[in-house]
Amino acid sequence: MNKPIRKAAVIGSGVMGSGIAAHLANVGIPCLLLDMVPKQLTDEETAKGLSLEHPAVRNRLAASAIAKLTKTKPAPLYDDSFAARITPGNLEDHLAQIADVDWVIEVVVENLQVKKELLRKVEQHWKPGTVVSSNTSGISINAMSADCSDEFRKHFMGTHFFNPPRYMKLLEIIPGERTDRDLVGRMKTFCETVLGKGVVLAKDTPNFIANRIGTYGLLITLQEMLDKGYTVEEVDAVTGPAMGRPKSATFRTLDLVGLDTFVHVADNVYANVADAAEKKAFESPEVLKSMVAKGWLGEKSGQGFYLKRKGSNGSEIHSLNLQTMEYQPQKKASSGSLEAAKLAKGAREKTKALITGGDRYSDLAWNIMKQVLVYSAEKVGEIADSIQEIDEAMKWGFNWEMGPFETWDAIGLVKSVEKMEKEGLSVPAWVKDWISQGNTSFYRKDNGSLFYVHGGQYKQVEERPEVISLRTLKEQNRVVKSNSGASLIDLGDGVVCLEFHSPNNAIGADILTMIQQSVDEVRTNFEGMVVANQGRNFCVGANLMLLLMEAQDEEWDEVDAIIRMFQNTMYKLKRLEKPVVAAPHRMTLGGGVEACMPADQVIASAETYYGLVEVGVGLIPAGGGCKEMALRVSQHVRHPDADLQPFINQVFETIGMAKVSTSGHDAKRLGYLRPTDRVLANQDHLIYEAKQAVLRMAQAGYEPIREEKIRVVGSEGKAVLQLGAIAMKESGYISDHDLLIAKKLAHVLAGGDVPAGSLVTEQYMLDLEREAFLSLTGEPRTQQRMQHMLTKGKALRN
């Protein structure tokens, strides 16, 4: 019962099964992937002379699923090499091997009898103490395990991963009536800490939490559309970011999920609920059934509510007219309420602006929202014990910015209930009782702690030490210093966190000033510092708009001053006599990477997309990025006679092609992260882990990073790098301007025109960076690239 999970088996190698196996491999858990034995040979197998008894044939389904993992987009693996952690097998030859694993996950077809029969076979080889779970999206856990022994059922539960398993945060754990509750708690902790999931405990009801409410909301939206005559694009304009929902809104979401899959999920609730009104709500409209019958299933069939067509100006997206059932060019929806929502800051204000706009789109938003809120309230206690679990399930599983009860608070609980009742909607008695007690919201904050309604009174949200909220700390007046771009926040135990909060967390003079002030503050009053924030992205780079404006005005002294300030600030951070740990997440680009490089250690989220991308805007890294990469090569190749060239070639290619990692692990492969840096699966734990790392270094007697000279490849090495770039230009891979940038980059990385093997100082390398950056800033084509990035959000190849 207490044994750790070190090895797993996944049964079923379809999209979900292989994706779950991949994510287990991502976090270092070797996995056995099993599937059925094929009944027929493929043409390729026949040509090779293989028989049905050959192991390659018998393991084909699992083996081919593993092979696809390295080709699938978005990538299921943090690093392609992790596929080696998955071993293919089949149910006839290898099922007995589950006796050697710690967790068995069933991911076969959504059919109760198939699952019951598989569990019967699993139990024959099951070793007591091994966890067994089903990845079902809605079949009863109790019904599935009804024929199993009591001891087996104690170790059996539902673990509903959302697709794709690597990227979707939600994991619903569904205990059966016999499941050991201590084991459920340990699995919850394991899945949060090791797998990086947001775990909610669901009850064994049809479709559990997220799919129950999400499916209801999508069906209500479709019905409202059909009743009132809205178009596909109008509905998506209302039910996307304007309502605090993803850009995929309603119909792009349905196309992504697959209309056949959605109908199957809706049918599961329809078949398993007794209430007539609820059953009616989950009946798929005829238009949906008709589209499935036609094979218009969405992305996987090439058409659904949207269709991509070739037009005179390239590909165009057309939308389905549900009256004529023909595709037509999209018409952009526009109204006062949509514009007001667009201008509002944050999901709360956007939602309020949308529903109070007084036009037909406001009506659509309100009519959808009110029904989803009431339905969610009706299901409290039935599908989950608390409103918090329902809210978290919808945020983590459907990427809503606010859960239903957070949304209700945002629009005004008391007034919205009054309006609902005036319009004839029946609001659950517990909600009205709560309001009658004088309460005006489901959640409230008190001294930085969050409370939610539970059992007719406020209950404090469980505070977990590994989840540190910078917002909460700021509400508790823990800010040491602050300006418009960054704040220094006391994390306790002598550790502070430097938080960026400028627009897009772009680095400008305000952030650089705060870094310098923070270094002085930590030197005097604290044990060490964490560099982290909880914005959508860690940092997208330096303030490009400011640089472009100065360059266009030919204010070269100002540009030089900006770069000097950046370089001097990073150098000061690196030389701080106290430990510094950087904790980046998601997009960490250009200057964002350079802000992490001075740290003693980087603890990155597994979903960190990390890269020195300045070449994309016609520049080179000049905040110490080139210098730090050259220093790492010099430190890696210590012997004075060893050849640096192959390693500096690799750095030149990585920076020159503006490579960005696809994960934290990939950042290690690219050389952006060091072997001593760590990658963490759960982004919510980043600041806590970074703080612990600072404390460990401080307690061990921290010694500051000492400056050392950098051995460089010099003029000879520069010639090698430039020759490679010239060859690419002659082959048509890069433009004249790309070649100019490459030559500048080669000059810096090589250490300029010194002899090969020369030892140079960090300041010397920084001077080379700055000179190259300044000269490129004056190039008209670089300015065109900067302008294009600012206006279009993508690189210009000119």
PDB file of C-alpha atoms in Angstrom, residues 224-444:
ATOM      1  CA  GLU A 224     -29.362  28.693 -27.959  1.00  0.00           C
ATOM      2  CA  MET A 225     -27.742  29.254 -31.333  1.00  0.00           C
ATOM      3  CA  LEU A 226     -30.347  27.150 -33.159  1.00  0.00           C
ATOM      4  CA  ASP A 227     -33.243  28.789 -31.312  1.00  0.00           C
ATOM      5  CA  LYS A 228     -32.113  32.388 -31.889  1.00  0.00           C
ATOM      6  CA  GLY A 229     -30.402  32.132 -35.274  1.00  0.00           C
ATOM      7  CA  TYR A 230     -26.819  33.030 -34.373  1.00  0.00           C
ATOM      8  CA  THR A 231     -24.013  32.037 -36.742  1.00  0.00           C
ATOM      9  CA  VAL A 232     -21.047  29.794 -35.945  1.00  0.00           C
ATOM     10  CA  GLU A 233     -18.620  32.720 -35.900  1.00  0.00           C
ATOM     11  CA  GLU A 234     -20.944  34.860 -33.773  1.00  0.00           C
ATOM     12  CA  VAL A 235     -21.127  32.153 -31.118  1.00  0.00           C
ATOM     13  CA  ASP A 236     -17.347  31.691 -31.150  1.00  0.00           C
ATOM     14  CA  ALA A 237     -16.810  35.454 -30.836  1.00  0.00           C
ATOM     15  CA  VAL A 238     -18.971  35.482 -27.694  1.00  0.00           C
ATOM     16  CA  THR A 239     -17.830  32.227 -26.069  1.00  0.00           C
ATOM     17  CA  GLY A 240     -14.064  32.717 -26.454  1.00  0.00           C
ATOM     18  CA  PRO A 241     -11.740  35.171 -24.663  1.00  0.00           C
ATOM     19  CA  ALA A 242     -14.613  37.677 -24.275  1.00  0.00           C
ATOM     20  CA  MET A 243     -16.107  35.217 -21.772  1.00  0.00           C
ATOM     21  CA  GLY A 244     -12.800  34.161 -20.228  1.00  0.00           C
ATOM     22  CA  ARG A 245     -12.651  31.014 -22.365  1.00  0.00           C
ATOM     23  CA  PRO A 246      -9.987  29.779 -24.839  1.00  0.00           C
ATOM     24  CA  LYS A 247      -9.729  31.132 -28.394  1.00  0.00           C
ATOM     25  CA  SER A 248     -11.134  27.819 -29.636  1.00  0.00           C
ATOM     26  CA  ALA A 249     -14.449  28.925 -28.032  1.00  0.00           C
ATOM     27  CA  THR A 250     -17.336  26.544 -28.851  1.00  0.00           C
ATOM     28  CA  PHE A 251     -17.147  25.290 -32.406  1.00  0.00           C
ATOM     29  CA  ARG A 252     -13.397  25.197 -32.868  1.00  0.00           C
ATOM     30  CA  THR A 253     -13.328  23.200 -29.640  1.00  0.00           C
ATOM     31  CA  LEU A 254     -15.917  20.761 -31.013  1.00  0.00           C
ATOM     32  CA  ASP A 255     -13.923  20.418 -34.229  1.00  0.00           C
ATOM     33  CA  LEU A 256     -10.759  19.709 -32.236  1.00  0.00           C
ATOM     34  CA  VAL A 257     -12.446  17.161 -29.954  1.00  0.00           C
ATOM     35  CA  GLY A 258     -14.242  15.431 -32.823  1.00  0.00           C
ATOM     36  CA  LEU A 259     -18.010  15.600 -33.223  1.00  0.00           C
ATOM     37  CA  ASP A 260     -18.368  11.812 -32.970  1.00  0.00           C
ATOM     38  CA  THR A 261     -16.427  11.797 -29.694  1.00  0.00           C
ATOM     39  CA  PHE A 262     -18.552  14.639 -28.348  1.00  0.00           C
ATOM     40  CA  VAL A 263     -21.821  12.886 -29.265  1.00  0.00           C
ATOM     41  CA  HIS A 264     -20.548   9.717 -27.556  1.00  0.00           C
ATOM     42  CA  VAL A 265     -19.765  11.666 -24.361  1.00  0.00           C
ATOM     43  CA  ALA A 266     -23.183  13.399 -24.433  1.00  0.00           C
ATOM     44  CA  ASP A 267     -24.946  10.089 -25.050  1.00  0.00           C
ATOM     45  CA  ASN A 268     -23.251   8.604 -21.990  1.00  0.00           C
ATOM     46  CA  VAL A 269     -24.946  11.169 -19.724  1.00  0.00           C
ATOM     47  CA  TYR A 270     -28.225  10.886 -21.631  1.00  0.00           C
ATOM     48  CA  ALA A 271     -28.286   7.113 -21.055  1.00  0.00           C
ATOM     49  CA  ASN A 272     -27.304   7.260 -17.383  1.00  0.00           C
ATOM     50  CA  VAL A 273     -29.362  10.052 -15.802  1.00  0.00           C
ATOM     51  CA  ALA A 274     -32.950   9.630 -14.624  1.00  0.00           C
ATOM     52  CA  ASP A 275     -34.160  13.240 -14.499  1.00  0.00           C
ATOM     53  CA  ALA A 276     -36.234  13.962 -17.623  1.00  0.00           C
ATOM     54  CA  ALA A 277     -35.127  17.608 -17.968  1.00  0.00           C
ATOM     55  CA  GLU A 278     -31.456  16.676 -17.607  1.00  0.00           C
ATOM     56  CA  LYS A 279     -31.858  13.823 -20.085  1.00  0.00           C
ATOM     57  CA  LYS A 280     -33.386  16.249 -22.587  1.00  0.00           C
ATOM     58  CA  ALA A 281     -30.489  18.694 -22.115  1.00  0.00           C
ATOM     59  CA  PHE A 282     -27.982  15.979 -23.074  1.00  0.00           C
ATOM     60  CA  GLU A 283     -29.818  14.861 -26.202  1.00  0.00           C
ATOM     61  CA  SER A 284     -27.641  15.726 -29.182  1.00  0.00           C
ATOM     62  CA  PRO A 285     -29.410  18.041 -31.673  1.00  0.00           C
ATOM     63  CA  GLU A 286     -30.298  16.576 -35.054  1.00  0.00           C
ATOM     64  CA  VAL A 287     -27.815  18.866 -36.810  1.00  0.00           C
ATOM     65  CA  LEU A 288     -24.995  17.318 -34.777  1.00  0.00           C
ATOM     66  CA  LYS A 289     -26.164  13.776 -35.529  1.00  0.00           C
ATOM     67  CA  SER A 290     -26.498  14.672 -39.206  1.00  0.00           C
ATOM     68  CA  MET A 291     -22.926  16.011 -39.356  1.00  0.00           C
ATOM     69  CA  VAL A 292     -21.590  12.832 -37.730  1.00  0.00           C
ATOM     70  CA  ALA A 293     -23.580  10.719 -40.207  1.00  0.00           C
ATOM     71  CA  LYS A 294     -22.027  12.699 -43.093  1.00  0.00           C
ATOM     72  CA  GLY A 295     -18.558  12.155 -41.659  1.00  0.00           C
ATOM     73  CA  TRP A 296     -18.122  15.871 -40.903  1.00  0.00           C
ATOM     74  CA  LEU A 297     -16.293  15.142 -37.671  1.00  0.00           C
ATOM     75  CA  GLY A 298     -14.047  18.197 -37.390  1.00  0.00           C
ATOM     76  CA  GLU A 299     -10.257  18.372 -37.682  1.00  0.00           C
ATOM     77  CA  LYS A 300      -9.738  14.622 -38.063  1.00  0.00           C
ATOM     78  CA  SER A 301     -12.006  14.436 -41.130  1.00  0.00           C
ATOM     79  CA  GLY A 302     -11.015  17.810 -42.593  1.00  0.00           C
ATOM     80  CA  GLN A 303     -14.337  19.506 -42.011  1.00  0.00           C
ATOM     81  CA  GLY A 304     -16.798  20.149 -39.213  1.00  0.00           C
ATOM     82  CA  PHE A 305     -18.176  23.513 -38.190  1.00  0.00           C
ATOM     83  CA  TYR A 306     -15.189  24.972 -40.022  1.00  0.00           C
ATOM     84  CA  LEU A 307     -13.555  24.045 -43.327  1.00  0.00           C
ATOM     85  CA  LYS A 308     -10.231  25.224 -44.732  1.00  0.00           C
ATOM     86  CA  ARG A 309     -10.511  26.119 -48.433  1.00  0.00           C
ATOM     87  CA  LYS A 310      -7.957  27.371 -50.924  1.00  0.00           C
ATOM     88  CA  GLY A 311      -8.716  30.890 -52.064  1.00  0.00           C
ATOM     89  CA  SER A 312      -7.062  33.476 -54.300  1.00  0.00           C
ATOM     90  CA  ASN A 313      -5.041  34.744 -51.341  1.00  0.00           C
ATOM     91  CA  GLY A 314      -4.111  31.325 -49.969  1.00  0.00           C
ATOM     92  CA  SER A 315      -6.068  29.200 -47.530  1.00  0.00           C
ATOM     93  CA  GLU A 316      -9.290  30.591 -46.124  1.00  0.00           C
ATOM     94  CA  ILE A 317     -11.365  29.291 -43.221  1.00  0.00           C
ATOM     95  CA  HIS A 318     -15.079  28.975 -44.036  1.00  0.00           C
ATOM     96  CA  SER A 319     -17.823  28.348 -41.491  1.00  0.00           C
ATOM     97  CA  LEU A 320     -20.888  26.141 -41.732  1.00  0.00           C
ATOM     98  CA  ASN A 321     -24.274  27.805 -42.229  1.00  0.00           C
ATOM     99  CA  LEU A 322     -26.573  25.576 -40.167  1.00  0.00           C
ATOM    100  CA  GLN A 323     -29.667  26.691 -42.107  1.00  0.00           C
ATOM    101  CA  THR A 324     -28.338  25.740 -45.546  1.00  0.00           C
ATOM    102  CA  MET A 325     -25.677  23.227 -44.341  1.00  0.00           C
ATOM    103  CA  GLU A 326     -23.235  24.867 -46.731  1.00  0.00           C
ATOM    104  CA  TYR A 327     -19.865  26.469 -45.994  1.00  0.00           C
ATOM    105  CA  GLN A 328     -19.415  30.182 -46.514  1.00  0.00           C
ATOM    106  CA  PRO A 329     -16.713  32.824 -45.888  1.00  0.00           C
ATOM    107  CA  GLN A 330     -16.641  33.958 -42.266  1.00  0.00           C
ATOM    108  CA  LYS A 331     -18.187  37.283 -41.294  1.00  0.00           C
ATOM    109  CA  LYS A 332     -16.498  38.914 -38.345  1.00  0.00           C
ATOM    110  CA  ALA A 333     -18.842  39.514 -35.423  1.00  0.00           C
ATOM    111  CA  SER A 334     -18.708  43.021 -33.985  1.00  0.00           C
ATOM    112  CA  SER A 335     -20.739  44.864 -31.370  1.00  0.00           C
ATOM    113  CA  GLY A 336     -20.455  47.258 -28.452  1.00  0.00           C
ATOM    114  CA  SER A 337     -20.403  44.431 -25.906  1.00  0.00           C
ATOM    115  CA  LEU A 338     -17.650  42.554 -27.733  1.00  0.00           C
ATOM    116  CA  GLU A 339     -15.553  45.720 -28.029  1.00  0.00           C
ATOM    117  CA  ALA A 340     -16.101  46.520 -24.348  1.00  0.00           C
ATOM    118  CA  ALA A 341     -15.012  42.997 -23.394  1.00  0.00           C
ATOM    119  CA  LYS A 342     -11.936  43.326 -25.593  1.00  0.00           C
ATOM    120  CA  LEU A 343     -10.866  46.546 -23.877  1.00  0.00           C
ATOM    121  CA  ALA A 344     -11.544  45.302 -20.347  1.00  0.00           C
ATOM    122  CA  LYS A 345      -8.654  43.981 -18.235  1.00  0.00           C
ATOM    123  CA  GLY A 346      -8.856  40.422 -16.929  1.00  0.00           C
ATOM    124  CA  ALA A 347     -11.508  37.708 -17.205  1.00  0.00           C
ATOM    125  CA  ARG A 348     -13.727  39.166 -14.438  1.00  0.00           C
ATOM    126  CA  GLU A 349     -14.040  42.571 -16.080  1.00  0.00           C
ATOM    127  CA  LYS A 350     -14.332  41.107 -19.603  1.00  0.00           C
ATOM    128  CA  THR A 351     -17.229  38.878 -18.551  1.00  0.00           C
ATOM    129  CA  LYS A 352     -19.061  41.734 -16.803  1.00  0.00           C
ATOM    130  CA  ALA A 353     -18.590  44.012 -19.813  1.00  0.00           C
ATOM    131  CA  LEU A 354     -19.904  41.330 -22.162  1.00  0.00           C
ATOM    132  CA  ILE A 355     -23.109  40.466 -20.325  1.00  0.00           C
ATOM    133  CA  THR A 356     -24.012  44.074 -19.500  1.00  0.00           C
ATOM    134  CA  GLY A 357     -23.493  45.405 -23.037  1.00  0.00           C
ATOM    135  CA  GLY A 358     -27.201  45.493 -23.870  1.00  0.00           C
ATOM    136  CA  ASP A 359     -27.031  43.952 -27.362  1.00  0.00           C
ATOM    137  CA  ARG A 360     -27.850  40.574 -28.888  1.00  0.00           C
ATOM    138  CA  TYR A 361     -24.379  39.225 -28.106  1.00  0.00           C
ATOM    139  CA  SER A 362     -24.840  40.179 -24.449  1.00  0.00           C
ATOM    140  CA  ASP A 363     -28.130  38.274 -24.518  1.00  0.00           C
ATOM    141  CA  LEU A 364     -26.406  35.213 -25.982  1.00  0.00           C
ATOM    142  CA  ALA A 365     -23.672  35.313 -23.346  1.00  0.00           C
ATOM    143  CA  TRP A 366     -26.159  35.734 -20.487  1.00  0.00           C
ATOM    144  CA  ASN A 367     -28.533  33.015 -21.704  1.00  0.00           C
ATOM    145  CA  ILE A 368     -25.669  30.507 -21.951  1.00  0.00           C
ATOM    146  CA  MET A 369     -23.982  31.564 -18.746  1.00  0.00           C
ATOM    147  CA  LYS A 370     -27.026  31.555 -16.484  1.00  0.00           C
ATOM    148  CA  GLN A 371     -27.921  27.980 -17.392  1.00  0.00           C
ATOM    149  CA  VAL A 372     -24.356  26.709 -16.893  1.00  0.00           C
ATOM    150  CA  LEU A 373     -24.115  28.431 -13.498  1.00  0.00           C
ATOM    151  CA  VAL A 374     -27.400  26.979 -12.264  1.00  0.00           C
ATOM    152  CA  TYR A 375     -26.554  23.501 -13.572  1.00  0.00           C
ATOM    153  CA  SER A 376     -23.158  23.632 -11.833  1.00  0.00           C
ATOM    154  CA  ALA A 377     -24.876  24.585  -8.568  1.00  0.00           C
ATOM    155  CA  GLU A 378     -27.347  21.718  -8.956  1.00  0.00           C
ATOM    156  CA  LYS A 379     -24.463  19.239  -9.297  1.00  0.00           C
ATOM    157  CA  VAL A 380     -22.608  20.255  -6.095  1.00  0.00           C
ATOM    158  CA  GLY A 381     -22.556  17.177  -3.867  1.00  0.00           C
ATOM    159  CA  GLU A 382     -23.519  14.905  -6.770  1.00  0.00           C
ATOM    160  CA  ILE A 383     -20.466  15.097  -9.038  1.00  0.00           C
ATOM    161  CA  ALA A 384     -18.009  16.595  -6.514  1.00  0.00           C
ATOM    162  CA  ASP A 385     -18.011  17.526  -2.851  1.00  0.00           C
ATOM    163  CA  SER A 386     -17.060  21.160  -3.280  1.00  0.00           C
ATOM    164  CA  ILE A 387     -17.464  24.164  -5.556  1.00  0.00           C
ATOM    165  CA  GLN A 388     -13.673  24.487  -5.544  1.00  0.00           C
ATOM    166  CA  GLU A 389     -13.236  21.096  -7.237  1.00  0.00           C
ATOM    167  CA  ILE A 390     -15.816  22.019  -9.881  1.00  0.00           C
ATOM    168  CA  ASP A 391     -14.122  25.361 -10.550  1.00  0.00           C
ATOM    169  CA  GLU A 392     -10.657  23.810 -10.763  1.00  0.00           C
ATOM    170  CA  ALA A 393     -11.896  21.023 -13.046  1.00  0.00           C
ATOM    171  CA  MET A 394     -13.293  23.536 -15.535  1.00  0.00           C
ATOM    172  CA  LYS A 395     -10.180  25.736 -15.441  1.00  0.00           C
ATOM    173  CA  TRP A 396      -7.746  22.851 -15.791  1.00  0.00           C
ATOM    174  CA  GLY A 397      -9.814  20.641 -18.115  1.00  0.00           C
ATOM    175  CA  PHE A 398     -11.431  23.216 -20.415  1.00  0.00           C
ATOM    176  CA  ASN A 399      -8.949  26.100 -19.954  1.00  0.00           C
ATOM    177  CA  TRP A 400     -11.587  28.468 -18.603  1.00  0.00           C
ATOM    178  CA  GLU A 401     -10.002  31.436 -16.840  1.00  0.00           C
ATOM    179  CA  MET A 402     -12.691  31.285 -14.147  1.00  0.00           C
ATOM    180  CA  GLY A 403     -14.732  28.338 -12.936  1.00  0.00           C
ATOM    181  CA  PRO A 404     -18.563  28.581 -12.769  1.00  0.00           C
ATOM    182  CA  PHE A 405     -18.680  29.788  -9.159  1.00  0.00           C
ATOM    183  CA  GLU A 406     -15.832  32.262  -9.666  1.00  0.00           C
ATOM    184  CA  THR A 407     -17.766  33.556 -12.692  1.00  0.00           C
ATOM    185  CA  TRP A 408     -20.922  33.890 -10.597  1.00  0.00           C
ATOM    186  CA  ASP A 409     -19.014  35.977  -8.053  1.00  0.00           C
ATOM    187  CA  ALA A 410     -17.553  38.111 -10.870  1.00  0.00           C
ATOM    188  CA  ILE A 411     -20.928  39.071 -12.351  1.00  0.00           C
ATOM    189  CA  GLY A 412     -22.504  39.668  -8.926  1.00  0.00           C
ATOM    190  CA  LEU A 413     -24.106  36.738  -7.119  1.00  0.00           C
ATOM    191  CA  VAL A 414     -27.095  38.490  -5.568  1.00  0.00           C
ATOM    192  CA  LYS A 415     -28.148  40.583  -8.585  1.00  0.00           C
ATOM    193  CA  SER A 416     -27.651  37.731 -11.055  1.00  0.00           C
ATOM    194  CA  VAL A 417     -29.803  35.350  -8.977  1.00  0.00           C
ATOM    195  CA  GLU A 418     -32.548  37.996  -8.815  1.00  0.00           C
ATOM    196  CA  LYS A 419     -32.406  38.308 -12.605  1.00  0.00           C
ATOM    197  CA  MET A 420     -32.416  34.538 -13.120  1.00  0.00           C
ATOM    198  CA  GLU A 421     -35.521  34.104 -10.980  1.00  0.00           C
ATOM    199  CA  LYS A 422     -37.308  36.978 -12.745  1.00  0.00           C
ATOM    200  CA  GLU A 423     -36.652  35.168 -16.008  1.00  0.00           C
ATOM    201  CA  GLY A 424     -38.205  31.963 -14.630  1.00  0.00           C
ATOM    202  CA  LEU A 425     -35.030  30.017 -13.906  1.00  0.00           C
ATOM    203  CA  SER A 426     -35.120  27.796 -10.822  1.00  0.00           C
ATOM    204  CA  VAL A 427     -32.040  28.501  -8.686  1.00  0.00           C
ATOM    205  CA  PRO A 428     -30.991  25.693  -6.273  1.00  0.00           C
ATOM    206  CA  ALA A 429     -32.244  26.165  -2.722  1.00  0.00           C
ATOM    207  CA  TRP A 430     -28.753  26.040  -1.203  1.00  0.00           C
ATOM    208  CA  VAL A 431     -27.689  29.078  -3.243  1.00  0.00           C
ATOM    209  CA  LYS A 432     -30.751  31.079  -2.109  1.00  0.00           C
ATOM    210  CA  ASP A 433     -30.234  29.984   1.501  1.00  0.00           C
ATOM    211  CA  TRP A 434     -26.629  31.146   1.295  1.00  0.00           C
ATOM    212  CA  ILE A 435     -27.722  34.578   0.030  1.00  0.00           C
ATOM    213  CA  SER A 436     -30.492  34.804   2.663  1.00  0.00           C
ATOM    214  CA  GLN A 437     -27.798  34.524   5.362  1.00  0.00           C
ATOM    215  CA  GLY A 438     -26.392  37.820   4.119  1.00  0.00           C
ATOM    216  CA  ASN A 439     -23.604  36.367   1.941  1.00  0.00           C
ATOM    217  CA  THR A 440     -22.815  38.051  -1.365  1.00  0.00           C
ATOM    218  CA  SER A 441     -20.237  35.663  -2.838  1.00  0.00           C
ATOM    219  CA  PHE A 442     -19.189  32.005  -2.914  1.00  0.00           C
ATOM    220  CA  TYR A 443     -15.556  32.906  -2.225  1.00  0.00           C
ATOM    221  CA  ARG A 444     -14.009  35.466   0.075  1.00  0.00           C
TER     222      ARG A 444
END
